[in-house]
Short mmCIF file of N, CA and C in Angstrom, two decimals:
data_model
loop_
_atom_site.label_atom_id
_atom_site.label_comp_id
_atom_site.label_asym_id
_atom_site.label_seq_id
_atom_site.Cartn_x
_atom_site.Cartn_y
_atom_site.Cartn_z
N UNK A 1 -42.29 -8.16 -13.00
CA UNK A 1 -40.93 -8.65 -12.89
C UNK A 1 -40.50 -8.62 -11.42
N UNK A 2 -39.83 -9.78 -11.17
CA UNK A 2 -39.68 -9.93 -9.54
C UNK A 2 -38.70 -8.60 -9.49
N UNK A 3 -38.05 -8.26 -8.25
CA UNK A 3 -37.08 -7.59 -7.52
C UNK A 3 -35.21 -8.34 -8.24
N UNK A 4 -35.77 -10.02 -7.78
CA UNK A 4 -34.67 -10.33 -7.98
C UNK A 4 -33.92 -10.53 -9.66
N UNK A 5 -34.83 -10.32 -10.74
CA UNK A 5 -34.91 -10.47 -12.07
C UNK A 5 -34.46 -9.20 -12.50
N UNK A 6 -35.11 -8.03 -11.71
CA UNK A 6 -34.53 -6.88 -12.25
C UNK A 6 -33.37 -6.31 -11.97
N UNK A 7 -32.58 -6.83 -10.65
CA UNK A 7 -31.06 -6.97 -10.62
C UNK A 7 -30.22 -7.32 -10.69
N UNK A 8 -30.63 -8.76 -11.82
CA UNK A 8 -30.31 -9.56 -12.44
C UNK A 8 -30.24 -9.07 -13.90
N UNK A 9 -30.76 -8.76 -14.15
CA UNK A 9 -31.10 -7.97 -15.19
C UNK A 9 -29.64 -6.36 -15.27
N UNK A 10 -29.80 -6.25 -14.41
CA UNK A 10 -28.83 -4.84 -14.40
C UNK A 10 -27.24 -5.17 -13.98
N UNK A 11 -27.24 -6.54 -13.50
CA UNK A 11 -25.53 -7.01 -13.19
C UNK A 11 -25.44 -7.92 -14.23
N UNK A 12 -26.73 -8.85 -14.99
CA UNK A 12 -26.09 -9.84 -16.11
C UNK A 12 -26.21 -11.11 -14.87
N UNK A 13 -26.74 -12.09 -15.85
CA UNK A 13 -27.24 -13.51 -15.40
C UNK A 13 -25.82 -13.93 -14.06
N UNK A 14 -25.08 -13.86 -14.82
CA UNK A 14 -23.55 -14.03 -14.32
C UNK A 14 -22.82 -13.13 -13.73
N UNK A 15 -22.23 -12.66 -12.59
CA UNK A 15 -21.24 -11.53 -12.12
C UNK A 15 -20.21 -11.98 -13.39
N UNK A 16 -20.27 -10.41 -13.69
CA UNK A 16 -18.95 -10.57 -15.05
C UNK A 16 -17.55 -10.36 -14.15
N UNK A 17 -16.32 -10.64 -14.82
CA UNK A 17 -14.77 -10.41 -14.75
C UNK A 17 -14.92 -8.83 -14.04
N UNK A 18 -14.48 -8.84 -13.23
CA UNK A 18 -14.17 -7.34 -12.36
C UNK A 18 -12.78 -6.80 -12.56
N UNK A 19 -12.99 -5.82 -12.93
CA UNK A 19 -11.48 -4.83 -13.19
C UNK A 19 -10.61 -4.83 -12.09
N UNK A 20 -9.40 -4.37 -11.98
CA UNK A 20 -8.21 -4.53 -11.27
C UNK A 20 -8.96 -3.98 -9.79
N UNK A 21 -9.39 -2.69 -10.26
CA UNK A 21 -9.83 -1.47 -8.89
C UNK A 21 -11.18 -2.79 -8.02
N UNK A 22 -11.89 -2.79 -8.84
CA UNK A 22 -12.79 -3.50 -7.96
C UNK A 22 -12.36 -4.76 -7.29
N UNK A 23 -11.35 -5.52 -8.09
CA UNK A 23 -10.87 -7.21 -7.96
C UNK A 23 -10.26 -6.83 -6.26
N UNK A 24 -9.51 -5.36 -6.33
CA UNK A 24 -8.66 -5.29 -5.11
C UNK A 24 -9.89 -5.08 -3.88
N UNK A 25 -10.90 -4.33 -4.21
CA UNK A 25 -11.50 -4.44 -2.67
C UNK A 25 -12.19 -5.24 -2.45
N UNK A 26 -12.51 -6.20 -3.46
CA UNK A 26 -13.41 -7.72 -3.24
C UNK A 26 -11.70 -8.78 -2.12
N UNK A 27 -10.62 -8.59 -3.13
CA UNK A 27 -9.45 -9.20 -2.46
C UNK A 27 -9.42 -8.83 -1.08
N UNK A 28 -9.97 -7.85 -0.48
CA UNK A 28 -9.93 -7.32 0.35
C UNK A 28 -10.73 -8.17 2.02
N UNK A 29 -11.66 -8.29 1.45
CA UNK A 29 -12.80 -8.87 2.09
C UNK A 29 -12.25 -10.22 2.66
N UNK A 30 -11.69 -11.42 2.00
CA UNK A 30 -11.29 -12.46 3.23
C UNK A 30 -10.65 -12.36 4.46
N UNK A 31 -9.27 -11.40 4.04
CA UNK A 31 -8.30 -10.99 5.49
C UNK A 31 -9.73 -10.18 6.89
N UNK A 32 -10.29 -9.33 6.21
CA UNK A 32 -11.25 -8.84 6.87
C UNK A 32 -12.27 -9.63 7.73
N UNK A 33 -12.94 -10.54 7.06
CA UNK A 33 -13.53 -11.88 7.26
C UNK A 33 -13.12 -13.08 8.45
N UNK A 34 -11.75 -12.97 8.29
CA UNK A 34 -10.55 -13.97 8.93
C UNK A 34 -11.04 -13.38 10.45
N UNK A 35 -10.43 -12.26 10.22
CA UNK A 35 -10.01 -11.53 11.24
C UNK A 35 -11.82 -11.38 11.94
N UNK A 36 -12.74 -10.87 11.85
CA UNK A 36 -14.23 -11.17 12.05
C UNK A 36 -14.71 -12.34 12.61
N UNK A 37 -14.42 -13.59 11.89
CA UNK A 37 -14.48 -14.44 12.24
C UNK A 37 -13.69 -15.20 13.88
N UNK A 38 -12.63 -14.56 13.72
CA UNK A 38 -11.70 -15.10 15.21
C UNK A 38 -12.09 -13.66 16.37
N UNK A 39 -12.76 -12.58 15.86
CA UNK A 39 -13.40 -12.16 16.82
C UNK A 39 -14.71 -12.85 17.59
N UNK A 40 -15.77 -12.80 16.31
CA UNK A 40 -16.81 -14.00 16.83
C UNK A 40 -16.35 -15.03 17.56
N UNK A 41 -15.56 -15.65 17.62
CA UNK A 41 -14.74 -16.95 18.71
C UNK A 41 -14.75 -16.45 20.02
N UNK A 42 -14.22 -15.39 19.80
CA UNK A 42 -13.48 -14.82 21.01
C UNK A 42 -14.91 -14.38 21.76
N UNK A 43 -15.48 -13.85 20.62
CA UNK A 43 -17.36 -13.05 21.72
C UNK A 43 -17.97 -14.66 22.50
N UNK A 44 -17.83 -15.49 22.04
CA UNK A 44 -18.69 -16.86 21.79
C UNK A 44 -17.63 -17.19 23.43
N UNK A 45 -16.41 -17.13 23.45
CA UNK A 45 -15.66 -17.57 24.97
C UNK A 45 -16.00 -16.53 25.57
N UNK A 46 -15.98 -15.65 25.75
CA UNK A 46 -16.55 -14.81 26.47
C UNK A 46 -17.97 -15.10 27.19
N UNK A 47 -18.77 -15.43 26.17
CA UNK A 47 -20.31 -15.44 26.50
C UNK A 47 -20.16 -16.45 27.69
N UNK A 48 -19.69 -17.36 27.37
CA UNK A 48 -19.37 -18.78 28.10
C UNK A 48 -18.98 -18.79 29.31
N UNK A 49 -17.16 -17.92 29.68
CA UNK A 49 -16.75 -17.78 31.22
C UNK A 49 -16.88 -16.12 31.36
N UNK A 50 -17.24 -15.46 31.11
CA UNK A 50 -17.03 -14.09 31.45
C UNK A 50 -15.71 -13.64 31.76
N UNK A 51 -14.57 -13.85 31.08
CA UNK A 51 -12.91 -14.08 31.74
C UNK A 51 -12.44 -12.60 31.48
N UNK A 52 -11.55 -11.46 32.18
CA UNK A 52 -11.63 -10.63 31.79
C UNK A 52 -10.33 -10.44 30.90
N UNK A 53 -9.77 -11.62 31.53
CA UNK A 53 -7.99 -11.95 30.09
C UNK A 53 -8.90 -11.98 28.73
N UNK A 54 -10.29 -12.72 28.55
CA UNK A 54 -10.37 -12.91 27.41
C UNK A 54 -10.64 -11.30 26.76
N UNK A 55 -12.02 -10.89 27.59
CA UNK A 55 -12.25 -9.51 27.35
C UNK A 55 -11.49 -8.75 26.81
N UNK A 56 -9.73 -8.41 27.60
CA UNK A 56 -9.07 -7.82 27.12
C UNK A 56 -8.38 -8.01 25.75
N UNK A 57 -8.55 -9.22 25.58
CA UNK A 57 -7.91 -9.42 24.12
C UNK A 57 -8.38 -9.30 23.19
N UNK A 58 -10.04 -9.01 23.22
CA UNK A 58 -10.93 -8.78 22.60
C UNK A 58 -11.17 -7.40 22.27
N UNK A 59 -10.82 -6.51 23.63
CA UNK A 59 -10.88 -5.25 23.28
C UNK A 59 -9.39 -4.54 21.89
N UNK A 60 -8.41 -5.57 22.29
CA UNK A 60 -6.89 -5.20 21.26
C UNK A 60 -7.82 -5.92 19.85
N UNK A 61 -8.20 -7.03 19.61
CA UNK A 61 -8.45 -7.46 18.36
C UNK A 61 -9.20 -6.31 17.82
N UNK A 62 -10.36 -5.93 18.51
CA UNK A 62 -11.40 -5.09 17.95
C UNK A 62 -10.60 -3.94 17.79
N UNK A 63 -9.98 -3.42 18.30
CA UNK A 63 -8.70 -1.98 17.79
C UNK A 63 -8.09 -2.27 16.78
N UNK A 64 -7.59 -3.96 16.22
CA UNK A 64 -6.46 -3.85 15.53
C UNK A 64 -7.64 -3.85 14.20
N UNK A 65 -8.57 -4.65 14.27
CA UNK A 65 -9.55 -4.92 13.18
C UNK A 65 -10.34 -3.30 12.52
N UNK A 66 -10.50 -2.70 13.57
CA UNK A 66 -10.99 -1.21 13.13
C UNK A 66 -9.85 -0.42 12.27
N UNK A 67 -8.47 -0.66 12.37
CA UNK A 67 -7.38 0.35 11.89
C UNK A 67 -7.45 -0.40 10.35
N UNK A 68 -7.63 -1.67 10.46
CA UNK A 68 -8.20 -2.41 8.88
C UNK A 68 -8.59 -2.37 7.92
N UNK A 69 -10.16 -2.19 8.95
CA UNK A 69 -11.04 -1.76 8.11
C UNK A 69 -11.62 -0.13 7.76
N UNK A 70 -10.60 0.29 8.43
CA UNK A 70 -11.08 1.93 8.01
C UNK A 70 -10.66 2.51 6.91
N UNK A 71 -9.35 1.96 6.40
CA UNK A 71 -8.89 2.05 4.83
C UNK A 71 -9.22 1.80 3.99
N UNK A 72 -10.24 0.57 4.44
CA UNK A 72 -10.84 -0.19 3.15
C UNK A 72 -12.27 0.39 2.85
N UNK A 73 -12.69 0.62 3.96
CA UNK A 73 -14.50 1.71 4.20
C UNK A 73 -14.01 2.46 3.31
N UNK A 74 -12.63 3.21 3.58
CA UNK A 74 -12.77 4.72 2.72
C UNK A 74 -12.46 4.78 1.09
N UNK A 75 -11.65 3.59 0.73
CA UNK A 75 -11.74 3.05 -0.49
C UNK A 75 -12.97 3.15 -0.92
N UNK A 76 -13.41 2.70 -0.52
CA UNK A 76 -15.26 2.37 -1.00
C UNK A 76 -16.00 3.57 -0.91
N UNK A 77 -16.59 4.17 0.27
CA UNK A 77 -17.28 5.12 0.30
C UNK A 77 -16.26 6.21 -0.58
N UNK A 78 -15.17 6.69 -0.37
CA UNK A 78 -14.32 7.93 -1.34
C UNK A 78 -14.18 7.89 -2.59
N UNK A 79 -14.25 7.06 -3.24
CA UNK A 79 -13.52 6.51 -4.32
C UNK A 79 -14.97 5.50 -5.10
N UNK A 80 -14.90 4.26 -4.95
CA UNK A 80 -16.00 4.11 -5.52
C UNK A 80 -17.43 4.40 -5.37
N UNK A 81 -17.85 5.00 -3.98
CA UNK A 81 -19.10 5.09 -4.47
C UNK A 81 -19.63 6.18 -4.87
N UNK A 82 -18.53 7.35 -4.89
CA UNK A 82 -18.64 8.44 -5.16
C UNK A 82 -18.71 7.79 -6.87
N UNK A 83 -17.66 7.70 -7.54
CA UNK A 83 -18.17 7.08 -9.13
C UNK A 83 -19.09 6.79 -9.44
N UNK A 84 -20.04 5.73 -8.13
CA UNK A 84 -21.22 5.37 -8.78
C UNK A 84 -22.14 6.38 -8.53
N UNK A 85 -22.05 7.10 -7.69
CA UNK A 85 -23.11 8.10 -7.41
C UNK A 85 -23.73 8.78 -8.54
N UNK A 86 -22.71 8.86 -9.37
CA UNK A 86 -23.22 9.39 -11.03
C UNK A 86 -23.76 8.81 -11.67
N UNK A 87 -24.36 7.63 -11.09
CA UNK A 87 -24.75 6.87 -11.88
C UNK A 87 -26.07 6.21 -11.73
N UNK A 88 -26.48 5.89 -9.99
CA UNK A 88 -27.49 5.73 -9.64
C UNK A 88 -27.99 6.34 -8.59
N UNK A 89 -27.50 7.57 -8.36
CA UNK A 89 -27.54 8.48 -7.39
C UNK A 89 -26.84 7.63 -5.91
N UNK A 90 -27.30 8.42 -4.48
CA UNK A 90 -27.22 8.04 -3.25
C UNK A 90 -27.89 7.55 -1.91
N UNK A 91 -28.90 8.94 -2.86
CA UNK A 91 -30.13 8.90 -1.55
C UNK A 91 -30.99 8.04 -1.59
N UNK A 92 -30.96 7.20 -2.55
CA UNK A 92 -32.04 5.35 -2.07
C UNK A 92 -31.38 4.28 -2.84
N UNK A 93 -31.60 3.59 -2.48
CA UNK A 93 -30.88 2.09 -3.77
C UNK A 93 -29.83 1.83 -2.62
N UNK A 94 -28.75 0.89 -3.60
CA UNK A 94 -27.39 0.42 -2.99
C UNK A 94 -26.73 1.36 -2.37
N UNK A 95 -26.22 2.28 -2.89
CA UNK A 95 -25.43 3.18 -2.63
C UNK A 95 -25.96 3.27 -0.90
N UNK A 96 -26.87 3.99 -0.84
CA UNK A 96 -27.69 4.30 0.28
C UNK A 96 -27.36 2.90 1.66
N UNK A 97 -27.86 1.69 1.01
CA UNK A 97 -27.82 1.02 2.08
C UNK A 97 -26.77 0.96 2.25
N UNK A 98 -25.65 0.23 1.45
CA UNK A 98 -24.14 0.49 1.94
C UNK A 98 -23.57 1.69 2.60
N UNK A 99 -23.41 2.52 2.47
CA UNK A 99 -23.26 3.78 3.38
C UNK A 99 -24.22 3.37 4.80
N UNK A 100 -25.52 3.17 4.73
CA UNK A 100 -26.19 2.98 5.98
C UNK A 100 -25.22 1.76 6.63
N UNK A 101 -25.15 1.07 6.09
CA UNK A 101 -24.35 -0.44 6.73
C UNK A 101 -23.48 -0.10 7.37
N UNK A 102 -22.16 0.63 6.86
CA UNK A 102 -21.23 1.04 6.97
C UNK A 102 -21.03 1.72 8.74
N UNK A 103 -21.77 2.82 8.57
CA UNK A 103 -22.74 3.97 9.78
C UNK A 103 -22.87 2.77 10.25
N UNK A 104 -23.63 1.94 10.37
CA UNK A 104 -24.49 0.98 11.61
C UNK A 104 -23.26 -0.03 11.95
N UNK A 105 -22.49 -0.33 11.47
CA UNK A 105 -20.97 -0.99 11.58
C UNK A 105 -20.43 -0.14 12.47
N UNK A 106 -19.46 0.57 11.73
CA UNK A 106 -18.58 1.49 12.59
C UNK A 106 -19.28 2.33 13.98
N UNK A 107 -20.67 2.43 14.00
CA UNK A 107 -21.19 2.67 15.11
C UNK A 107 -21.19 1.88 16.15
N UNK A 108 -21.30 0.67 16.41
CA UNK A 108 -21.11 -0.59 17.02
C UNK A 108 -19.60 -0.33 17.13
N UNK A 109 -19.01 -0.81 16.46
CA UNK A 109 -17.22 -0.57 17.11
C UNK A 109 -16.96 0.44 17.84
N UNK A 110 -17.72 1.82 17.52
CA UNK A 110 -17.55 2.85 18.13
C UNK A 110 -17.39 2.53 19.43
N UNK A 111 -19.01 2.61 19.46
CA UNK A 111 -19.67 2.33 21.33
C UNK A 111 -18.71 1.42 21.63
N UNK A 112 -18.04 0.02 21.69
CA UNK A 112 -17.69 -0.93 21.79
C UNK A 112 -16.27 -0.02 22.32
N UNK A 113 -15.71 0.50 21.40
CA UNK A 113 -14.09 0.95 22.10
C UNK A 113 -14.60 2.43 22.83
N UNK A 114 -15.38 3.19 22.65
CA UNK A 114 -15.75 4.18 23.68
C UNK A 114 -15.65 3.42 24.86
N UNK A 115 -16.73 2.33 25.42
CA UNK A 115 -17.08 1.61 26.59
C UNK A 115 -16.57 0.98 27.37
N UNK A 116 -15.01 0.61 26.51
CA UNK A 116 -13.97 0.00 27.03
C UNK A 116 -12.37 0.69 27.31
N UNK A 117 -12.66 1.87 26.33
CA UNK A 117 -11.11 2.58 26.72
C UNK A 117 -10.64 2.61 28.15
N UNK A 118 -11.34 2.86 29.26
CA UNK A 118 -10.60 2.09 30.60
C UNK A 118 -10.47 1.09 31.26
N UNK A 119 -8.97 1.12 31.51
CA UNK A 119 -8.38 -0.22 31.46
C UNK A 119 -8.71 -0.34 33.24
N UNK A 120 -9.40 -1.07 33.34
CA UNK A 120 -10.30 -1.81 34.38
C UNK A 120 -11.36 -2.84 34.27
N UNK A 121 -11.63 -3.74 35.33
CA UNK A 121 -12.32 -4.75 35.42
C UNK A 121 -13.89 -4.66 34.91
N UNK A 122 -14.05 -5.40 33.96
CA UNK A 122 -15.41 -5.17 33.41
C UNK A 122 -16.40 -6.07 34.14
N UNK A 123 -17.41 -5.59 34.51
CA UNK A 123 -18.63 -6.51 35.45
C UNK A 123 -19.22 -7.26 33.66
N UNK A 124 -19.67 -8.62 34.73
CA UNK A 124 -20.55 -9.75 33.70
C UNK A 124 -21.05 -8.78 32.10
N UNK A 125 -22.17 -8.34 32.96
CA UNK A 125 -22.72 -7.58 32.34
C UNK A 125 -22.57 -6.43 31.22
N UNK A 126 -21.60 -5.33 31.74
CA UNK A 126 -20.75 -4.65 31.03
C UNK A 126 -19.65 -5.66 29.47
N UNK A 127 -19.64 -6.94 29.85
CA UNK A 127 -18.89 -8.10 28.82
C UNK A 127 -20.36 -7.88 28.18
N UNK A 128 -21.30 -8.62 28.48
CA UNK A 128 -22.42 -8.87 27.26
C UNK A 128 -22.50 -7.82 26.27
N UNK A 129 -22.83 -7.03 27.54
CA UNK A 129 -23.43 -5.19 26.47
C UNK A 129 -22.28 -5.48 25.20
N UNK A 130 -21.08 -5.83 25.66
CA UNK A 130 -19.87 -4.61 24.59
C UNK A 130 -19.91 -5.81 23.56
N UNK A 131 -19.91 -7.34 23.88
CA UNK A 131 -20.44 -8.67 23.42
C UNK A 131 -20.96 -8.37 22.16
N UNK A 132 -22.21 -7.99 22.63
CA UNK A 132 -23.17 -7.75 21.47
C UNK A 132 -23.27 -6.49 20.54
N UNK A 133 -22.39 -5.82 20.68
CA UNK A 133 -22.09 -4.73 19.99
C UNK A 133 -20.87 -5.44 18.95
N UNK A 134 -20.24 -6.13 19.20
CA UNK A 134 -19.01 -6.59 18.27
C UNK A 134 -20.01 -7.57 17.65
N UNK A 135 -20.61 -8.56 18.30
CA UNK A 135 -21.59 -9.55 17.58
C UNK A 135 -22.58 -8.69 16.76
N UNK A 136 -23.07 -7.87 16.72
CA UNK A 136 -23.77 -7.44 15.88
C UNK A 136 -22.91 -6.24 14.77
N UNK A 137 -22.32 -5.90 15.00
CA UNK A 137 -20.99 -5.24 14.04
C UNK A 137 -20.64 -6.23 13.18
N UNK A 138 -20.57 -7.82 13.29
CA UNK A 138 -20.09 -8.89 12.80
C UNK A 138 -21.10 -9.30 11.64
N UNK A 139 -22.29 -9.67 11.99
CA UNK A 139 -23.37 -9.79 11.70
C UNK A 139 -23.44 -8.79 10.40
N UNK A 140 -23.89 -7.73 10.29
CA UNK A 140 -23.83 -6.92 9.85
C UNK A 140 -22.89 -6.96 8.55
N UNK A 141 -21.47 -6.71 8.76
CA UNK A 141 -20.23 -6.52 7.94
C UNK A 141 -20.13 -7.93 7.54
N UNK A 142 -20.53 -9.21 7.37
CA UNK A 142 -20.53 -10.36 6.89
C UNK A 142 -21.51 -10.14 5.98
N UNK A 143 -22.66 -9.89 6.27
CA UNK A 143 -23.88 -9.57 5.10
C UNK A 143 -23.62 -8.66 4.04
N UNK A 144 -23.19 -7.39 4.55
CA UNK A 144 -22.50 -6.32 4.29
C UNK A 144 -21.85 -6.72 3.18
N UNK A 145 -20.23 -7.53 3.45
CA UNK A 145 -19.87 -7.83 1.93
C UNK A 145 -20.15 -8.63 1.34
N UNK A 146 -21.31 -9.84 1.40
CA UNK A 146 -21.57 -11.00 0.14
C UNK A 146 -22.47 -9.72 -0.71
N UNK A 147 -23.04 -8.73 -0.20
CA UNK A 147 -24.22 -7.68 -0.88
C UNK A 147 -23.25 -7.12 -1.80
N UNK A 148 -22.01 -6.31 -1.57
CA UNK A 148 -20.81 -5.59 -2.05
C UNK A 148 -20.55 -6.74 -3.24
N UNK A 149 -20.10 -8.02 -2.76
CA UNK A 149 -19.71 -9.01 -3.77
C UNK A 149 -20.33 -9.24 -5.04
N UNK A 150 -21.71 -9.82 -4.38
CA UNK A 150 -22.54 -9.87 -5.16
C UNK A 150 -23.40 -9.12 -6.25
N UNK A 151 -23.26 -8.14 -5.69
CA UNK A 151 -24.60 -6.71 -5.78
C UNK A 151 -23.81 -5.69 -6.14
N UNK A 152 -23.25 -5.41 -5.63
CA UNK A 152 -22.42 -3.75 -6.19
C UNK A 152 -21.75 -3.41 -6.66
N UNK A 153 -20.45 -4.55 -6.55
CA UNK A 153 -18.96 -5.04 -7.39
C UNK A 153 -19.72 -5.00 -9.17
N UNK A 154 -20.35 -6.43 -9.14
CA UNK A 154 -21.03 -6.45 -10.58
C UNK A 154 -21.35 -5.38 -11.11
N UNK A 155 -22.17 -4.31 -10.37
CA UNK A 155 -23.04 -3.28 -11.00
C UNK A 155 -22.28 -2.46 -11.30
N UNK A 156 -20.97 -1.87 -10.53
CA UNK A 156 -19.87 -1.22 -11.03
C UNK A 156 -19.30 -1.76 -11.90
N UNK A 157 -18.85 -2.37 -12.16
CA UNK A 157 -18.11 -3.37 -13.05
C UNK A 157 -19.35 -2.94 -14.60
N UNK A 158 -20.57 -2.98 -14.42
CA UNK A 158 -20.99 -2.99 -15.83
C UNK A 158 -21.53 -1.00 -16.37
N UNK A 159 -21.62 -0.66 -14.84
CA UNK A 159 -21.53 0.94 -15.25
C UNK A 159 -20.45 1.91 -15.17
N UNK A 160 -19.32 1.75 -14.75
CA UNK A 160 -17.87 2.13 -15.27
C UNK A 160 -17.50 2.12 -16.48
N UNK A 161 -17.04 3.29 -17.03
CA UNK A 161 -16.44 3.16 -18.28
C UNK A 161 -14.98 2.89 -17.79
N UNK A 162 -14.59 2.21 -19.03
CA UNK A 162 -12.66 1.63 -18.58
C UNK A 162 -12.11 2.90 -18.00
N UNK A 163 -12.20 4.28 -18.62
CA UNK A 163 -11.39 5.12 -17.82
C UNK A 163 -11.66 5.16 -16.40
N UNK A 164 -12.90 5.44 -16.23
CA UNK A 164 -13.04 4.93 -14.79
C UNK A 164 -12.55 3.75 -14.05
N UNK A 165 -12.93 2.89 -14.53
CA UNK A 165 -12.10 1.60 -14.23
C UNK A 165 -10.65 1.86 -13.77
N UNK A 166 -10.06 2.83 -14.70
CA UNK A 166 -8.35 2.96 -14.49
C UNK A 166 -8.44 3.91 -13.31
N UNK A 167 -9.34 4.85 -13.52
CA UNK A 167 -9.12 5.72 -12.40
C UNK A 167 -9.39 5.57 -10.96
N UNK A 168 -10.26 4.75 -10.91
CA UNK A 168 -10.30 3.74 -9.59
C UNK A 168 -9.13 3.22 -9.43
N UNK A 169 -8.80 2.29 -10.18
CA UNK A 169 -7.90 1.18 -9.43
C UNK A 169 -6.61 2.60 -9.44
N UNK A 170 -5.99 4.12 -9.53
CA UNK A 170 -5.24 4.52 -9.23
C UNK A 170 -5.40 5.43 -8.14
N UNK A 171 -6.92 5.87 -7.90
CA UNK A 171 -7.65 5.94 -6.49
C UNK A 171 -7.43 5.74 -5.17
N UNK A 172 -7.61 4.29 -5.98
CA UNK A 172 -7.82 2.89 -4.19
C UNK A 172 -6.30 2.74 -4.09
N UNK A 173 -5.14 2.84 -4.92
CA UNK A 173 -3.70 2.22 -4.31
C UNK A 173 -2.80 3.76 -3.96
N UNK A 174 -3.16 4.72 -3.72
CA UNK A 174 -2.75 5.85 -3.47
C UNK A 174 -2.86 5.96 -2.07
#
């Protein structure tokens, strides 16, 4: 049996109807996306004139986008994947890579606002480095949630019992 048959097999031919708790952090994911997306723009002008007006606006987006997405990480990692953990453990499978994703994400933003917290003129170079740290943070957290969408949402959705179900979605809005 392929790879892809047997997790097909464990989410159902079809992603089924997702409960309130899960519907909200899938809802979650476009504003996130939006906002990702008009960073990538911004890395892409950058690459182009090296401008350090642009730089700087890049360094505020990437601040405002991290305060974002750190509520929504902890939704997930606190709250649901701790639920699933009972279920398919942590230490290999989904669980695992998502958490790794996560780490390899927020690590990239890290370095990225470590490298830039002083407010001074960034050389060419110093733009690429921090460039490709948001470009690959991007990269990453785009793949990141079609996997969540696709892959993990479903699988919760069919190993949750409804109480769980309820107890999530009163979890994540707390």
């Amino acid at each position: 049996m392929e790879m892809h048959s047997c997790i097909s097999s464990m989410i159902g031919a079809e992603s089924p109807e997702l409960c309130e708790g899960l519907k909200q952090l899938k809802d979650e994911h476009p504003p996130l996306l939006n906002k990702l997306d008009e960073i990538l723009k911004r890395c892409k002008s950058i690459e182009r004139a090296f401008e350090q007006e642009q730089f700087s606006h890049l360094i505020n987006d990437v601040l405002l986008f991290k305060d974002e997405l750190e509520p929504h990480s902890e939704r997930e990692e606190g709250v649901l994947f701790k639920m699933m953990e009972a279920y398919i453990g942590k230490e290999m499978g989904p669980l695992a890579v998502m958490e790794y994703e996560h780490d390899q994400a927020k690590g990239c933003i890290g370095k990225f606002i470590e490298n830039t917290k002083q407010d001074r003129p960034f050389s060419k170079e110093e733009m690429m480095e921090n460039v490709e740290l948001i470009k690959n943070a991007y990269f990453i957290l785009v793949d990141h949630f079609a996997k969540e969408e696709k892959v993990l949402f479903p699988m919760a959705e069919n190993l949750l019992s409804l109480e769980e179900k309820v107890e999530l979605l009163q979890q994540i809005r707390n």
